[in-house]
Amino acid sequence: MTNLANDFGVAEPELLDRPEKRGRLGILFWVCVAWLGINIFGAIFANVLPLPNPLANNYSAINFGPSLHHLLGTDELGRDIFSRIVYGSRISVSVGFGAMLIGFGVGAPLGMLAAYRRGLFDQIVTTLMYVFLAFPAIIAVIAVLSFWTPRSLLKIILVIGIASIPLVYRVIRAATLSMGSRDFVIAAKVQGATDRRIIFRELLPNIAPVGISFLLIGIATVVTLEGALAFLGLSINPPQPSWGNMINESRTLLSQNIWIAIFPALALCLFLLSLNYIGDRLRSYFDVSEVKL
Amino acid sequence: MSDNAPLLSVKNLATTFETARGEVPAVGGVTFDLLADETIGIVGESGSGKTVLARSIMGLQPRTNVRVEGSVQLDGTEIVGASEAELRKIWAVDVAMIFQDPMTSLNPLIRIGKQIDETLRLRLGLNKSDAKKRAIELLDLVGIPSANERYMAYPAQLSGGMRQRVVIAIALACSPKLLLADEPTTGLDVTIQAQILNLLDQLKSDLHMSMVLVTHDLGVVATRTDRIIVMYAGRIVETGTTKEVFAQHRMPYTEALLASTPKVSDASHTRLNAIPGRPPDLLKLAKGCSFAPRCQYATERCHNERPELESSGSPSHLFACWNPLPLPTNRTASSAGSEA
Amino acid sequence: MAVIKYVARRLVLMVGIIFVISVGAFYLIHLLPGDPATVILGGGDTPQARAALYKQLGLNRGIVIQYFVWLNHVLHGNLGTSFITNESVVSTIKNAFPIDVEMIILSQILAFAFAIPLAMRSAQKPNGRLDKTASAGSFTLLSIPPFIIIVFLVLIVAVKLKIPNTGPASYVSIGQDWVVNLESMVLPAVTLAIGSFVLYYRILRSDLISTLQEEFITLARSKGISRRRIMWRHAFRPSSVALVGTAGVNIGGLIAGGFVVQFLLQIPGLGFTLIDAINLSDYLLVQGIVLVISVSVVLINFLFDFLITIIDPRIARD
């Protein structure tokens, strides 16, 4: 009866409103992937690449505009901006990936386990996580970093990573919950598959798309946060370059040399844009609703 | 308008969805007339295009990715191709629709009284207190007890049957000439179904409305319609007076549909005659008769050539079939697959 | 009834969260390397100051007792006196807090004023010209952090166009001259508004699109009422639950975004004061600001949760 009631015209509009659903990822997606690859490559091999020393002052070449010799010009101390940006990417890349490694390393297994096991374990962990989730994470990070001196890259990664655990936990738990009641999981349970097998063979591959797109967007968020911290002078200290502290240093010199601000800002924005775009495309490709993330 | 001109005249109405996978001809050329005070039943399985037909008659189809062709004249006004602004003038006042699922068709965050009021105030220009008075009368009319208090209720506070009565009250608010009832009882309990149908029947004759009753359930239309249209894969496959369709149907699909409806006279544990196979994929319609793949009488010709609607002798009774069933007088004598 | 129960449950949770926050804020002091008293007192390490600090924090007792000594002071509105500025932490916060409130209110007015009408128009024609442009634009803005936006806004508006009272250090309190105050608030408010706008626009647009596919919208259309009325009366409210939830959560982010803006423009709000205090190693002030901001964020979240149950009472029932 109910099946018959589901007449053609009722279900159809939904299908119609998304003509591009499950289409291809598009050229822009691959451009972003390539850009991300270049950034990561540069961050890893910065000291192997033929780049000028990012810390070397050159008073005969102060505030130069872009030229063949200095690809993106030089700053107020004559340091090569391109080289500083490449070295600066090390901070963003390592904080982004490092913090998310901690966040996913702890949050994802906990989230999967809680959603798979349910019961008391789930209740306790979830309540705990929600308490921390209500905690304004950014303020907590700033507070801890300002007291836990001296600051180092490792401490920054650790603090941001721990702060991201509840967020990762919530996303992965929700994704697992929605999978756990799907027919194929129930079928596997009925057939007597071990928990291990169900988690790794059935659940993991299906949660992976949600996880990956959230991972990319999470990295973007963390990189933004590190940039803001650096801007406020709470991250890696100069002269060691990072995108955030380069922008911070540039702000007093804007009227003299606009390039010092534009290039690191551009580098950061393009990096974030690639991450966000890849994450967003993957999300709609795998048809994960925005609300879940 | 002269007395015998039809209230509703549908000619070659075709509705096509443009989807990512191709064009879907949900309604493929439907023609019929409806006279004032008449009730017509549109019957078919899920996916036969009957809901799309009802919405196309009303002009309610979304405008993007949907193509509506042909003509629908309601009391002289053309609906196909009319702008939404033009349609707004006739909606509710000339033609109203009763929606299928009362659980989803009422706004969950607006008091039901306000949902009825809205039409009265904005379309009939009633002031606030008159609209409220009239809305309560309407709630009373559709059989909602203590209408005064229910006026302030939210949909979630009402049962499914009560909600469907509210939906009916909204449709009746401006006393439309034509009522399109799209599966008005599918979402409801069996006991409530009869109540709602009887209510509709009575309101229809009290308020002198014409009605198009869309349903998959032949039992619903048997006693409440003047004529019946049987649809399959977006087309009319048989139409006639209710009596003709029930007693003298010629199209094997109609027979199958009738056979799949349980009857009280059946002995208990009688097996239901489900129609074998599934409704066709509208994206890949065969060039012949759409029902041929499921039809036990199908011949080579049925698969290759599409039959058009033809009269069976009675001017009101049309069917589209190459191998129609014989008329009841000699039906018992003939065997399956015989030529008519 | 369900609403009361829901609110009561939230209230209990909120008290729990505030308790955790207080423990966290209390413990911050002990993250300092070495003897906290020495670090906090810094150059002003006199016997009297040391005694005052020990009294304030109960430093010579066990850590659990310390917490309650501290908490007792906090509950009596005493966050200590800065050993750097010799000003009471509470009065410093009292002076700075209204600036943040003003900034956030202005930015939210701007964000909603643009996001709501634009989302309404976008959702009426998904994948139309306007929708595509607005979606692509908002997506790009999503990837530009506030500290970059404010740097370039200052560069263009204050430095290049030389519009008065928009550059760094032009802040004047609202009591002193409200016109100049508003002028100096333009860039901060716009910067914070951009991030919120993007968020609100995207959420509301996608919720509106799914609401517009609901059957009750088709029924509303069949009543022959105007498109405008369908959008505002029938579609907006059911689509605004996630919007309000996001706005509540976003406030925390706004305060942090406010840090950056205040830092650059030297607006003496909580953010500026906080960074200043961190750089001066004024740890009692840092602790006080962290506590006040965290508790405010939690209170705001609670308020918005409550707002959601008013918009859609069904939420409370689940």
Short mmCIF file of C-alpha atoms in Angstrom, two decimals, chain A residues 88-228:
data_model
loop_
_atom_site.label_atom_id
_atom_site.label_comp_id
_atom_site.label_asym_id
_atom_site.label_seq_id
_atom_site.Cartn_x
_atom_site.Cartn_y
_atom_site.Cartn_z
CA GLY A 88 56.87 29.50 5.90
CA SER A 89 54.67 26.82 4.36
CA ARG A 90 56.49 24.30 6.57
CA ILE A 91 54.79 25.78 9.60
CA SER A 92 51.31 25.78 8.09
CA VAL A 93 51.67 22.32 6.58
CA SER A 94 53.12 20.74 9.70
CA VAL A 95 50.63 22.39 12.06
CA GLY A 96 47.73 21.53 9.75
CA PHE A 97 48.64 17.89 9.22
CA GLY A 98 50.18 17.35 12.64
CA ALA A 99 47.23 18.67 14.61
CA MET A 100 44.76 16.73 12.48
CA LEU A 101 46.86 13.60 12.93
CA ILE A 102 46.32 13.94 16.67
CA GLY A 103 42.66 14.91 16.26
CA PHE A 104 41.90 11.99 13.96
CA GLY A 105 44.26 9.60 15.71
CA VAL A 106 42.27 9.92 18.92
CA GLY A 107 38.89 11.24 17.83
CA ALA A 108 38.19 8.89 14.92
CA PRO A 109 38.75 5.51 16.64
CA LEU A 110 36.85 6.74 19.70
CA GLY A 111 33.97 7.97 17.55
CA MET A 112 33.75 4.74 15.58
CA LEU A 113 33.97 2.59 18.66
CA ALA A 114 31.37 4.61 20.55
CA ALA A 115 28.93 4.49 17.67
CA TYR A 116 29.54 0.80 17.04
CA ARG A 117 29.38 -0.35 20.65
CA ARG A 118 26.78 2.17 21.91
CA GLY A 119 25.82 1.59 25.54
CA LEU A 120 27.48 3.11 28.57
CA PHE A 121 30.84 3.68 26.87
CA ASP A 122 29.17 5.75 24.18
CA GLN A 123 27.15 7.73 26.70
CA ILE A 124 30.12 8.62 28.87
CA VAL A 125 32.49 9.53 26.05
CA THR A 126 29.85 11.47 24.16
CA THR A 127 28.82 13.53 27.18
CA LEU A 128 32.44 14.27 27.92
CA MET A 129 33.11 15.29 24.36
CA TYR A 130 30.07 17.55 24.28
CA VAL A 131 31.27 19.30 27.39
CA PHE A 132 34.58 20.02 25.69
CA LEU A 133 32.82 20.91 22.47
CA ALA A 134 30.92 23.67 24.23
CA PHE A 135 34.25 25.02 25.38
CA PRO A 136 35.36 27.82 23.06
CA ALA A 137 38.33 25.95 21.58
CA ILE A 138 40.10 28.97 20.12
CA ILE A 139 40.18 30.74 23.46
CA ALA A 140 41.38 27.60 25.19
CA VAL A 141 44.21 27.27 22.67
CA ILE A 142 45.26 30.89 23.14
CA ALA A 143 45.06 30.56 26.92
CA VAL A 144 47.15 27.40 27.08
CA LEU A 145 49.73 28.71 24.63
CA SER A 146 50.13 31.95 26.53
CA PHE A 147 50.84 30.19 29.81
CA TRP A 148 52.69 27.16 28.56
CA THR A 149 55.92 28.93 27.69
CA PRO A 150 58.30 28.87 25.95
CA ARG A 151 56.25 28.20 22.83
CA SER A 152 57.43 25.68 20.28
CA LEU A 153 56.01 24.16 17.12
CA LEU A 154 55.44 20.88 18.88
CA LYS A 155 53.44 22.49 21.67
CA ILE A 156 51.31 24.37 19.16
CA ILE A 157 50.56 21.18 17.23
CA LEU A 158 49.77 19.35 20.44
CA VAL A 159 47.42 22.00 21.82
CA ILE A 160 45.51 22.52 18.58
CA GLY A 161 45.42 18.77 17.97
CA ILE A 162 43.92 18.04 21.37
CA ALA A 163 41.42 20.86 20.95
CA SER A 164 40.24 19.29 17.67
CA ILE A 165 39.54 15.83 19.13
CA PRO A 166 35.91 16.49 20.17
CA LEU A 167 35.07 17.89 16.73
CA VAL A 168 36.50 14.88 14.93
CA TYR A 169 34.82 12.58 17.40
CA ARG A 170 31.40 14.11 16.75
CA VAL A 171 31.67 13.90 12.96
CA ILE A 172 32.99 10.35 12.87
CA ARG A 173 30.52 9.12 15.46
CA ALA A 174 27.60 10.61 13.52
CA ALA A 175 28.86 9.09 10.28
CA THR A 176 29.34 5.68 11.87
CA LEU A 177 25.90 5.82 13.46
CA SER A 178 24.27 6.45 10.11
CA MET A 179 26.23 3.54 8.62
CA GLY A 180 25.74 1.16 11.52
CA SER A 181 22.06 0.75 10.83
CA ARG A 182 22.52 0.23 7.09
CA ASP A 183 21.54 -3.11 5.71
CA PHE A 184 24.99 -4.24 4.71
CA VAL A 185 26.32 -3.84 8.23
CA ILE A 186 23.38 -5.64 9.71
CA ALA A 187 23.81 -8.36 7.12
CA ALA A 188 27.45 -8.77 8.09
CA LYS A 189 26.49 -9.00 11.75
CA VAL A 190 23.86 -11.60 11.04
CA GLN A 191 26.40 -13.65 9.13
CA GLY A 192 28.53 -13.70 12.24
CA ALA A 193 31.39 -11.50 11.07
CA THR A 194 33.78 -10.47 13.83
CA ASP A 195 33.66 -6.93 15.19
CA ARG A 196 37.12 -6.34 13.83
CA ARG A 197 36.08 -7.41 10.37
CA ILE A 198 32.93 -5.28 10.43
CA ILE A 199 34.80 -2.21 11.60
CA PHE A 200 37.66 -2.49 9.13
CA ARG A 201 35.97 -4.08 6.14
CA GLU A 202 32.45 -2.69 6.30
CA LEU A 203 32.43 0.54 8.28
CA LEU A 204 35.82 2.07 7.61
CA PRO A 205 35.59 2.18 3.80
CA ASN A 206 32.18 3.76 4.04
CA ILE A 207 33.10 6.38 6.59
CA ALA A 208 36.31 7.25 4.77
CA PRO A 209 34.68 9.75 2.36
CA VAL A 210 33.15 11.71 5.22
CA GLY A 211 36.40 11.47 7.12
CA ILE A 212 38.57 12.65 4.25
CA SER A 213 36.45 15.65 3.38
CA PHE A 214 36.24 16.63 7.02
CA LEU A 215 39.99 16.11 7.35
CA LEU A 216 40.68 18.59 4.54
CA ILE A 217 38.30 21.20 5.90
CA GLY A 218 39.76 20.57 9.37
CA ILE A 219 43.29 21.19 8.09
CA ALA A 220 42.10 24.45 6.56
CA THR A 221 40.58 25.49 9.88
CA VAL A 222 43.73 24.62 11.80
CA VAL A 223 45.96 26.46 9.32
CA THR A 224 43.73 29.53 9.66
CA LEU A 225 43.96 29.29 13.43
CA GLU A 226 47.75 29.01 13.35
CA GLY A 227 47.84 31.99 11.00
CA ALA A 228 45.79 34.03 13.44
#
